[in-house]
Coordinates of C-alpha atoms in Angstrom, one line a residue:
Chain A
X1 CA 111.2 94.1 143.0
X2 CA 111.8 90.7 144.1
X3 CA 114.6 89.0 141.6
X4 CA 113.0 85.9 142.1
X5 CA 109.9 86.4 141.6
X6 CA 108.6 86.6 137.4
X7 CA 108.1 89.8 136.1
X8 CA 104.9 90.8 135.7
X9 CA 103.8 93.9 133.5
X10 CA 102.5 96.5 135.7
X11 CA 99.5 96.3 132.9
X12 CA 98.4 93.1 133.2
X13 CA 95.8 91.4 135.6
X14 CA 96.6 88.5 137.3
X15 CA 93.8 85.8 138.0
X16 CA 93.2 83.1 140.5
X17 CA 90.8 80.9 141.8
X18 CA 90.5 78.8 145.2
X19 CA 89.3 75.8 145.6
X20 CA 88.5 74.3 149.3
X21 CA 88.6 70.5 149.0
X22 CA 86.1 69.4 152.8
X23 CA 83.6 67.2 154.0
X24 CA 83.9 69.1 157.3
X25 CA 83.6 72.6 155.9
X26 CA 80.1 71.3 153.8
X27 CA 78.9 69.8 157.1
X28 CA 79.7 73.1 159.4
X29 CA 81.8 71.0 162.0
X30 CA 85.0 73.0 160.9
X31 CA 84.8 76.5 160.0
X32 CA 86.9 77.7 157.2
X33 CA 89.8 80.4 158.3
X34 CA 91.5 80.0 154.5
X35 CA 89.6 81.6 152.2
X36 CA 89.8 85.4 154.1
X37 CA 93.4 84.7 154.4
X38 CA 94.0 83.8 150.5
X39 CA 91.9 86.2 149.9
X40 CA 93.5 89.4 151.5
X41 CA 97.3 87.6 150.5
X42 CA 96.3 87.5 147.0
X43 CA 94.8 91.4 147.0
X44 CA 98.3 92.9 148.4
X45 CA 100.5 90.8 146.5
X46 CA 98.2 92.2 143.1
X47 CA 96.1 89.0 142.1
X48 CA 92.8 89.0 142.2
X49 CA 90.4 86.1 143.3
X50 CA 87.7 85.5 140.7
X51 CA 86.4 82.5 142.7
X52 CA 85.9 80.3 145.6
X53 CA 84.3 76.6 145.3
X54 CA 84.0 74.2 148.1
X55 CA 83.5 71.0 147.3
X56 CA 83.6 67.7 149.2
X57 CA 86.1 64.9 149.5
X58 CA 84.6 63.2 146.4
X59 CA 87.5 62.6 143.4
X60 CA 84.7 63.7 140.8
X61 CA 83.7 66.6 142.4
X62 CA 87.5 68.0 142.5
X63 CA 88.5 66.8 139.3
X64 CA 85.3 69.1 137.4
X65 CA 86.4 72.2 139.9
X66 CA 89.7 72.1 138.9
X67 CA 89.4 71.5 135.7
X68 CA 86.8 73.8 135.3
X69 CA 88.9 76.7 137.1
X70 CA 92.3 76.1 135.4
X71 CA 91.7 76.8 132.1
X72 CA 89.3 80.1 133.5
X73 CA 91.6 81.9 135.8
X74 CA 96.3 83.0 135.4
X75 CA 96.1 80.4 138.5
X76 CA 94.2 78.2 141.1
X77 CA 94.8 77.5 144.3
X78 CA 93.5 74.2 146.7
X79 CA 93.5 73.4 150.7
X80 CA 92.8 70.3 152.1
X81 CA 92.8 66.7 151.8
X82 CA 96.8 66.1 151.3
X83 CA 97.7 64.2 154.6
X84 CA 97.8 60.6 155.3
X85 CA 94.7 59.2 156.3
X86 CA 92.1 57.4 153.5
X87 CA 90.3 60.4 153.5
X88 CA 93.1 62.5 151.6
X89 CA 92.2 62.2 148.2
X90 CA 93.8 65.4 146.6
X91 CA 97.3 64.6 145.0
X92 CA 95.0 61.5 143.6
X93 CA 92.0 63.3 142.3
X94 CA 94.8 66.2 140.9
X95 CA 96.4 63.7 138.8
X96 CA 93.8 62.5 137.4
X97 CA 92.6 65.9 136.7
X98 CA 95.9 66.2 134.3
X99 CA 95.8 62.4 133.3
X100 CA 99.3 61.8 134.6
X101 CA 100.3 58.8 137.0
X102 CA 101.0 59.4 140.5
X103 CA 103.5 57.6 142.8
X104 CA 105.6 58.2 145.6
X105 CA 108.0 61.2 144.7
X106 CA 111.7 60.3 145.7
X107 CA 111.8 64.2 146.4
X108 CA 109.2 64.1 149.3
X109 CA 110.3 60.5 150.5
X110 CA 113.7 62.0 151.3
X111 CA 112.2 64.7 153.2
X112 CA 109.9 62.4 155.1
X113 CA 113.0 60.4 155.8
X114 CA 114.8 62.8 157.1
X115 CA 111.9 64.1 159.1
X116 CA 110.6 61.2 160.8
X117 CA 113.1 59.0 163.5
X118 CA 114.2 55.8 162.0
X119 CA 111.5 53.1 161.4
X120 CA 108.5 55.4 162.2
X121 CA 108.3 56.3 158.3
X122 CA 104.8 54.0 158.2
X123 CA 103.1 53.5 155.0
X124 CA 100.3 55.9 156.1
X125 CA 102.7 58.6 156.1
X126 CA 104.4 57.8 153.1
X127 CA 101.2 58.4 151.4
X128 CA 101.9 62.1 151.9
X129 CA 104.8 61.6 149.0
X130 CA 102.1 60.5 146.3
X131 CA 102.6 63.9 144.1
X132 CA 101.6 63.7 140.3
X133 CA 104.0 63.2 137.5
X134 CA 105.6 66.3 136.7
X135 CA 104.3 68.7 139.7
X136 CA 107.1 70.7 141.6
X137 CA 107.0 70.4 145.0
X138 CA 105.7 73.6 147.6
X139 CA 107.7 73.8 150.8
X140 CA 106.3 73.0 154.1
X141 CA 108.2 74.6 156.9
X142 CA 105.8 73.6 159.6
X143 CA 105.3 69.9 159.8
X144 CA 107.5 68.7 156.5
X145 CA 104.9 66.9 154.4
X146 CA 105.1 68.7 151.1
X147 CA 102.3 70.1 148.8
X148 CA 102.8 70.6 144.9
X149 CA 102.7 72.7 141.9
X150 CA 101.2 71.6 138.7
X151 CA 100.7 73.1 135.6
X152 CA 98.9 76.8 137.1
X153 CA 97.1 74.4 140.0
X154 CA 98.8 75.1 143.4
X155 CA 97.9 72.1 146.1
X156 CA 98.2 73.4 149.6
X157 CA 97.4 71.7 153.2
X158 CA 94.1 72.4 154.6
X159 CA 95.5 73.3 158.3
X160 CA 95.7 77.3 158.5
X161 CA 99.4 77.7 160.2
X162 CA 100.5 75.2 157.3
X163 CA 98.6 76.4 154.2
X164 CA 99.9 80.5 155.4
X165 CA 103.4 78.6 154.9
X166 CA 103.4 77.3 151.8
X167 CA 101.7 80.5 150.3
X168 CA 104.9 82.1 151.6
X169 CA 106.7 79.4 149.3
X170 CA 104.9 79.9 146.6
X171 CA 104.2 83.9 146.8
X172 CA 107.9 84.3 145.2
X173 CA 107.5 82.1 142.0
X174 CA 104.0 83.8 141.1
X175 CA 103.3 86.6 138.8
X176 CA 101.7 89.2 140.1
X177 CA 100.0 92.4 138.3
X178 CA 99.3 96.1 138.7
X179 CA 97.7 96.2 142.1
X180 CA 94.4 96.7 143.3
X181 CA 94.1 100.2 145.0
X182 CA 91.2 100.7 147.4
X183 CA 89.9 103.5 149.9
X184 CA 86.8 103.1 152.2
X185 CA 84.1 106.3 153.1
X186 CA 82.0 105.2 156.1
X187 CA 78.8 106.5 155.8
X188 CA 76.4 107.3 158.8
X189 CA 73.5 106.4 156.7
X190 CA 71.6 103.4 155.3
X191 CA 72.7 102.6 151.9
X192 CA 69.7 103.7 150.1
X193 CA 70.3 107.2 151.2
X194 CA 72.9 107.4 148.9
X195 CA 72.2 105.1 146.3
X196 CA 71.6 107.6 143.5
X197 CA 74.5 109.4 144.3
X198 CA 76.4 106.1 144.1
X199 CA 75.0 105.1 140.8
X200 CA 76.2 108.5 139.1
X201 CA 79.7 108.5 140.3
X202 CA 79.9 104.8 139.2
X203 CA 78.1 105.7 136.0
X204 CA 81.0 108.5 135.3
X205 CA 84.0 106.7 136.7
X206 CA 84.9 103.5 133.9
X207 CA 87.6 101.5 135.3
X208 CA 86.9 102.2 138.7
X209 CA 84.5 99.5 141.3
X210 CA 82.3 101.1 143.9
X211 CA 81.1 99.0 146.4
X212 CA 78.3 99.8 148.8
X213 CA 78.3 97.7 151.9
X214 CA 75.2 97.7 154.4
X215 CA 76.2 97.6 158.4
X216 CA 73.9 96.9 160.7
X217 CA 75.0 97.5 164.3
X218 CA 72.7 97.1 166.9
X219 CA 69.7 97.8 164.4
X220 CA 71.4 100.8 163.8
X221 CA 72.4 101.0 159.6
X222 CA 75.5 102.4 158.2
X223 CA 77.5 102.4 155.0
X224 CA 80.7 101.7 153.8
X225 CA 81.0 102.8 150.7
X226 CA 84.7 100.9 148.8
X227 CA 86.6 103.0 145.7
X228 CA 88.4 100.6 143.6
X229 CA 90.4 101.4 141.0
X230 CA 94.3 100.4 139.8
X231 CA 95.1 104.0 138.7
X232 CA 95.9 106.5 141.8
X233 CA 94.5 109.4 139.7
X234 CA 91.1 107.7 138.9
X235 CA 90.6 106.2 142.5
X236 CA 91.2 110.0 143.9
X237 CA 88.8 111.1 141.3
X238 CA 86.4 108.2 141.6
X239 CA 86.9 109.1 145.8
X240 CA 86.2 112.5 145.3
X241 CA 82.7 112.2 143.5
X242 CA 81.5 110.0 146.0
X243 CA 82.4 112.0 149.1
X244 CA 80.5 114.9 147.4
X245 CA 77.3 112.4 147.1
X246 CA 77.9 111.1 150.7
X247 CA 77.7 115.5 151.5
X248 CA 74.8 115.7 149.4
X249 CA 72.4 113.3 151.3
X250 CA 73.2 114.9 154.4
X251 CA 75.7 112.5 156.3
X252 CA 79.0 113.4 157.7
X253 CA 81.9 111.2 156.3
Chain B
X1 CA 56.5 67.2 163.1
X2 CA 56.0 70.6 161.8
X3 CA 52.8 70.4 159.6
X4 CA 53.6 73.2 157.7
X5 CA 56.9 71.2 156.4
X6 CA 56.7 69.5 153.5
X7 CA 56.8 65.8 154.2
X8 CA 60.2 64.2 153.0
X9 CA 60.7 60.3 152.8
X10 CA 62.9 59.8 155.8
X11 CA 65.1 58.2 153.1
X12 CA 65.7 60.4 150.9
X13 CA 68.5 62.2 150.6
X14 CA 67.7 66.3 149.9
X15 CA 70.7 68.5 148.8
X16 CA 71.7 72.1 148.1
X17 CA 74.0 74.3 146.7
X18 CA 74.9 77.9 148.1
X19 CA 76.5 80.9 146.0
X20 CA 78.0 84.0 148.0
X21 CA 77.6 86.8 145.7
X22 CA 80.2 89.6 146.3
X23 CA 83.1 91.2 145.5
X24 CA 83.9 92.6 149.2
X25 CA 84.1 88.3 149.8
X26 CA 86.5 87.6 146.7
X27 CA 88.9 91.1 148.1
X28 CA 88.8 90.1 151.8
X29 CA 87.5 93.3 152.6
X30 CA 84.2 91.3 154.2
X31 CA 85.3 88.0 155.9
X32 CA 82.0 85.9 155.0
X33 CA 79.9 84.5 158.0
X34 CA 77.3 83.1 156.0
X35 CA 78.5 79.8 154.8
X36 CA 79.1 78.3 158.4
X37 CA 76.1 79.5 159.5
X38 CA 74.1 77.6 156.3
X39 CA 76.2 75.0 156.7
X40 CA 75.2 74.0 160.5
X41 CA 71.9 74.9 160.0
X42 CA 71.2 72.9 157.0
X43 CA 72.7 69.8 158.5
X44 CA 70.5 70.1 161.3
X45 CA 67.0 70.1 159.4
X46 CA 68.9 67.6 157.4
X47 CA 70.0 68.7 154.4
X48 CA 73.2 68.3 152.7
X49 CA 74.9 71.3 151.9
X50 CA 77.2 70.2 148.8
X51 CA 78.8 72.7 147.5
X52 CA 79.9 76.7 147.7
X53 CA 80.6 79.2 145.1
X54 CA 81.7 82.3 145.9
X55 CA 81.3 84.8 143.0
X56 CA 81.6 88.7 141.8
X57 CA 79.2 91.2 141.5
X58 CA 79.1 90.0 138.0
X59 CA 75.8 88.8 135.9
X60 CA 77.4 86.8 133.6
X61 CA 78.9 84.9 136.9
X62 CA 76.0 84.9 138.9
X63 CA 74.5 83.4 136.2
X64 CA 76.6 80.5 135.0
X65 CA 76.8 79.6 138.7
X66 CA 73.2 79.2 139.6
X67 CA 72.5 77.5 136.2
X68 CA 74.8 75.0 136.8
X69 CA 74.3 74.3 140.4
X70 CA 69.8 74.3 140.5
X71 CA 69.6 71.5 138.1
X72 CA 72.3 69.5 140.3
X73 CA 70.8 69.7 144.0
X74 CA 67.0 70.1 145.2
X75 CA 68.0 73.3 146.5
X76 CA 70.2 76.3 145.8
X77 CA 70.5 79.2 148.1
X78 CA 71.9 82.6 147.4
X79 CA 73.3 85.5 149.8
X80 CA 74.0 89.1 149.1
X81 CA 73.5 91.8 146.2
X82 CA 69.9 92.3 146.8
X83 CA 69.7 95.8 148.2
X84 CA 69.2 99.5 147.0
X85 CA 72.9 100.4 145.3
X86 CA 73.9 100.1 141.7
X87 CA 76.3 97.1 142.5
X88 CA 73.2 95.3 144.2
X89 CA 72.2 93.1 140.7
X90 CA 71.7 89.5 142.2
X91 CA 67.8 89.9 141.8
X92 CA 68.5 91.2 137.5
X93 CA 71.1 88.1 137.2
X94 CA 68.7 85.5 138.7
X95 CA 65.2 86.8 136.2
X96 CA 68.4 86.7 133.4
X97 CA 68.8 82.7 134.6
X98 CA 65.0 82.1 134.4
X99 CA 64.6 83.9 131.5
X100 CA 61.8 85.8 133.1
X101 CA 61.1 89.7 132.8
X102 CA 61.7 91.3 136.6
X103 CA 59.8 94.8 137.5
X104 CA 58.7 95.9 140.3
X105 CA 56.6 93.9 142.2
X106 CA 53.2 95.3 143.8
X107 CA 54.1 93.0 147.3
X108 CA 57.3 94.0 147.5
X109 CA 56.0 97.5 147.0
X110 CA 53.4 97.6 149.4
X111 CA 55.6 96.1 152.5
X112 CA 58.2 99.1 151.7
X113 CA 55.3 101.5 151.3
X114 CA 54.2 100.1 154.9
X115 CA 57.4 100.4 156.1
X116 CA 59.4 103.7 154.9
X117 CA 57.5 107.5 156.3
X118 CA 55.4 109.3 153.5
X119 CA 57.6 110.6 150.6
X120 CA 60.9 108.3 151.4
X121 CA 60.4 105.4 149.7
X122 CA 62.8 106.8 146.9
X123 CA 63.7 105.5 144.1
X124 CA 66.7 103.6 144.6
X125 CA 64.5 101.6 147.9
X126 CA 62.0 101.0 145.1
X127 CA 64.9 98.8 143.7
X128 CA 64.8 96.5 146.3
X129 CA 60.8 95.5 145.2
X130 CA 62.2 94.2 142.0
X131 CA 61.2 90.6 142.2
X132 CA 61.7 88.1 138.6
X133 CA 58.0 87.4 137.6
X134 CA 57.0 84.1 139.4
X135 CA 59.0 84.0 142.3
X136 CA 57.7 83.9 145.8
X137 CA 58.8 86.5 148.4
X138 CA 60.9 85.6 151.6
X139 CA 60.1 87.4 154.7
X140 CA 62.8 89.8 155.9
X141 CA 61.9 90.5 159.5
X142 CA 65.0 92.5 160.3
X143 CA 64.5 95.2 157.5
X144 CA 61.5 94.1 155.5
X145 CA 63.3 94.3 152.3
X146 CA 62.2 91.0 150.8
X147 CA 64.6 88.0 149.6
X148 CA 62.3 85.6 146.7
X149 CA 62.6 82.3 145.6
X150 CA 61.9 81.3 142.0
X151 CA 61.6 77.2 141.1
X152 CA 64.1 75.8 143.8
X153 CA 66.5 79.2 144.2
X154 CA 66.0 80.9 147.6
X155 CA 67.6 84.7 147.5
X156 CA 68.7 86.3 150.6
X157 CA 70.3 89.1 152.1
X158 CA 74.3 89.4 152.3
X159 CA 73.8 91.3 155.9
X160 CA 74.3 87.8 158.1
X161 CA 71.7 88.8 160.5
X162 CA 69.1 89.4 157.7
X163 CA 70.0 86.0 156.1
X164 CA 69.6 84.5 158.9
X165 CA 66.0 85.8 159.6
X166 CA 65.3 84.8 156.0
X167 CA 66.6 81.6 157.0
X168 CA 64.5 80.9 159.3
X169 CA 61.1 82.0 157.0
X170 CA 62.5 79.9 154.3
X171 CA 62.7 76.7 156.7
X172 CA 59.1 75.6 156.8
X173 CA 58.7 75.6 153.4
X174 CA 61.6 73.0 152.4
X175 CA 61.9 69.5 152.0
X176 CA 64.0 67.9 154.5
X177 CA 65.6 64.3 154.2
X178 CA 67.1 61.7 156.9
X179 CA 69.5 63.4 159.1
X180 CA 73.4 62.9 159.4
X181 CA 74.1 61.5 162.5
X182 CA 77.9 62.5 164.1
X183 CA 80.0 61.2 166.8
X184 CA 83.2 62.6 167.4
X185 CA 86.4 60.6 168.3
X186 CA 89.1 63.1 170.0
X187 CA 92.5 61.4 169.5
X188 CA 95.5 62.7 171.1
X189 CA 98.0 61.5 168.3
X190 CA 98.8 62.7 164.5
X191 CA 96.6 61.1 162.4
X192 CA 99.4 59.4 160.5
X193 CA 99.7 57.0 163.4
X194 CA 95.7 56.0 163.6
X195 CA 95.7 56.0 159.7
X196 CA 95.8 52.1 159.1
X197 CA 93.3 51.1 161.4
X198 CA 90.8 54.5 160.5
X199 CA 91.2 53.0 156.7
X200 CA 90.1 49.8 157.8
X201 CA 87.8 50.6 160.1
X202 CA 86.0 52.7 156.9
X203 CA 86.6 49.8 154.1
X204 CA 84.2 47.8 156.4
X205 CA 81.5 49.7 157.2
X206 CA 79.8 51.4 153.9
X207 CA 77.4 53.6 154.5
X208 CA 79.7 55.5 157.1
X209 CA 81.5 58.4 156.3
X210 CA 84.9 58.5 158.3
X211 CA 86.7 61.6 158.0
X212 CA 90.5 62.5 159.6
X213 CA 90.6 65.7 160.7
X214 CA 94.3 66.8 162.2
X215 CA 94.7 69.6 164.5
X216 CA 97.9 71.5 165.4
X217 CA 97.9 73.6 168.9
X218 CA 101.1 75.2 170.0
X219 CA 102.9 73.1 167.7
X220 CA 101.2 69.9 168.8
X221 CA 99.3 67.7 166.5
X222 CA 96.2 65.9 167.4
X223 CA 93.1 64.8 165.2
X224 CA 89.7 64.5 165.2
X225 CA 87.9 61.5 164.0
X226 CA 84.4 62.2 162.9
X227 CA 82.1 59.3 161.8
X228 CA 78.8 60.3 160.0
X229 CA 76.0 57.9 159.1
X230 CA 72.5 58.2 158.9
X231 CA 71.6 54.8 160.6
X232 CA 72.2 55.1 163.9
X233 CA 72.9 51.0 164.8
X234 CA 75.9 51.6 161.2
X235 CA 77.2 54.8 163.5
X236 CA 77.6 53.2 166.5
X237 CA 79.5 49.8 164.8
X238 CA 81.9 52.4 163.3
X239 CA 82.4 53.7 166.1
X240 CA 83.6 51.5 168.1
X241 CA 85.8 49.9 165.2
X242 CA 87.6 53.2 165.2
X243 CA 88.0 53.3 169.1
X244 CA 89.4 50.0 168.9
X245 CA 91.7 51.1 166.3
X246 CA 93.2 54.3 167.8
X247 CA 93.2 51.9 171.1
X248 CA 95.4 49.7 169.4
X249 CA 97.3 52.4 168.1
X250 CA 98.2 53.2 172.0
X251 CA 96.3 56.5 172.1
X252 CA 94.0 57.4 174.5
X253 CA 90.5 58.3 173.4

C-alpha cells in the first residue's frame, strides 16, 4: 500500500459524486470525455460513483449540486469552469457554497509567477489564483493553473489531459475502500432469454449486483450479463449460478 | 410548421431535464452516448436541455431524482432500465413517483403479443408491458418494447439506437420554444489573452451568452469562442464585438 495515501479499512465503502460544471456540454457543442474516465479511475482505485449531475455555468445551480452532494457522498468531485475568462465561475460559486471569502491565493500567484515570462501575468490570468479560504491546492502538471481541495469537494479543470492530471494528484491523498470485483458472461441471446434465470441467481446471491446489459449489433441482440460482488468467494459463486442459467436457456457462453 | 407539433410561443423559453439510469454508467463499464445525442437534438427543436443526472439502478434514487427535476423544467426525459431483467426497475420507480399503481398494460401487451412467435412471449418479456396507470406509450420502432410518458416524464430505452427511435416518436408531441442561435469564433491564442476584451464584449450585450472554451492539441492551447442568443440582430452585434476584441488582442480569427 501506498504510505501516502490514508488508510482505508478494507471494510468500508468509499463514496463519491461528480459534478460537470458546462454550458457547452448542456448545449451538445462539446461532448463530455470526463465522466467515463472518473468513472473507471474511481472503480480501480475502490470508490464508487453514486452520481453524475451536469449543470450549467449558473453560480445557483453549482452551489445546490454541491451542496446537495457533499453532505450525500465520502467525496465529490467537479470539472470545468476554473480558467480565466468571465465565464469561469467555479472557485466563486465553491466559496460561496462553504460561505468562506475568496481571493487571490499567494500559493497559486507564485506559481503563475513563475510560470508565465515577466509582465505577461495579466489580470485575466491571475483570476485563475482566486481559490476559497481554506482549500488546499491540487497540482496541475500540464499547464500550471492550479485547482483545489475543500472540505471533501475536489475542483478539477474541465480540459481532459488536465483534469486526468490532477486526479493523479489527488488519487494519493484519497481513501479508498474494499474494491469492487467484477466479471462479465457474454451471452448470445436477447436478454429476456435469460431473465428468469437472472432473477433467481440475484434472488440467492445478497451482496452481490448482477447486471444485464442489452447489445444490439447490427439488429442482431446479445447479452452481457456483469457479476458484482467485493468478496472473491461470493462473485465466483454469484458467477457460477448464472453461467448455469445462461446453459439453461440454451446459449453458449 | 409541423401541425402535429404543439404550437409554442416563439418566445418562450421550454426546458428539460434528463436522468441516465444505470449502474453500468456510474462503473464505467458502459461509456454513455445518450446525453450528447439528447443534448444536440434538443437544442435543435429548441429546447434547453438544463441539467443531467446520472443515477443507480436504485428506486429510492430514481425517485428523488425525477421528483425533483419534473416540477423544475417543462420536460424530463429518462434513459435505460426499462427492459425484461430483474435490475430493469425504471418503469416500478417512476409509478412509485406518481404514486400510481403499474400492471401490465393491455397496449403494451398486444404490441408484444404481435411481435414475439406463439408461446414466447414469456414471462419476464411480459415485464416490459408494465406501464404506471395513466401514462402514454412511446413507439419503439427498433424492438417494439414500448418507452411511456406520464404528466411531462418521457421514458426510454438505455440501448442508444432505441432511444433514439423513441426520440424521434416523442418529438411531435412536445412543445418547442425559440431556438438558440450559435456562431463560433475559432481563436488561435489561450483564452487568457482574449479574456478582457471577451468580458467586455459580454458585460455589453445581455441577452448573449458568451462562453470561453480552451482547447489544448499537442500541447498547444487555443479556444473557442461561442456566442449564443436567440435574436439573431443581438448574435450578430456580439459577434463582431468579440472579433474586434480577439483582433485587438493580435490573434487571427
Amino acid at each position: 500500500m501506498d504510505e501516502s495515501r490514508p488508510a482505508g479499512s478494507q471494510d468500508e465503502i468509499v463514496t463519491a459524486a461528480f459534478v460537470v460544471i458546462g454550458d457547452e456540454i448542456l448545449s451538445g457543442r462539446t461532448k463530455d470525455k470526463n465522466i467515463g474516465y472518473l468513472a473507471d479511475y474511481l472503480t480501480a482505485i475502490g470508490i464508487d460513483l453514486c452520481e453524475v449531475r451536469i449543470v450549467p455555468d449558473i453560480a445557483e445551480r453549482i452551489v445546490d449540486a454541491v451542496n446537495d452532494l457533499r453532505t450525500r457522498y465520502t467525496y465529490v468531485f467537479t470539472s470545468g469552469g476554473i480558467g480565466p475568462t468571465h465565464d469561469d465561475i467555479t472557485a466563486d460559486s465553491i466559496a460561496q457554497a462553504f460561505g468562506v471569502p475568496i481571493d487571490h491565493d499567494p500559493r497559486a500567484v507564485a506559481i503563475l509567477k513563475n510560470f508565465y515570462p515577466e509582465g505577461q501575468l495579466t489580470e485575466a490570468r491571475l483570476r485563475m489564483a482566486r481559490i476559497p479560504e481554506g482549500a488546499e491546492l491540487i497540482e496541475n502538471s500540464v499547464s500550471k493553473a492550479p485547482g483545489f481541495r475543500i472540505g471533501n469537494v475536489h475542483v478539477m479543470a474541465g480540459i481532459p489531459a488536465i483534469m486526468q492530471a490532477m486526479l493523479d494528484a489527488i488519487a494519493p491523498t484519497l481513501r479508498t475502500g474494499r474494491k469492487m470485483l467484477s466479471h462479465t458472461v457474454d451471452v448470445d441471446l436477447p436478454e429476456s432469454r435469460i431473465a428468469a434465470g437472472l432473477k433467481a441467481a440475484q434472488d440467492a446471491h445478497g451482496g452481490v449486483l448482477i447486471g444485464s446489459y442489452p447489445r444490439s449489433i447490427d439488429g442482431r441482440f446479445s447479452t452481457q450479463v456483469v457479476v458484482r460482488a467485493r468478496d472473491e468467494t461470493l462473485l465466483r459463486s454469484a458467477v457460477a449460478a448464472v453461467e448455469a442459467a445462461v446453459e439453461a436457456a440454451g446459449a453458449r457462453t
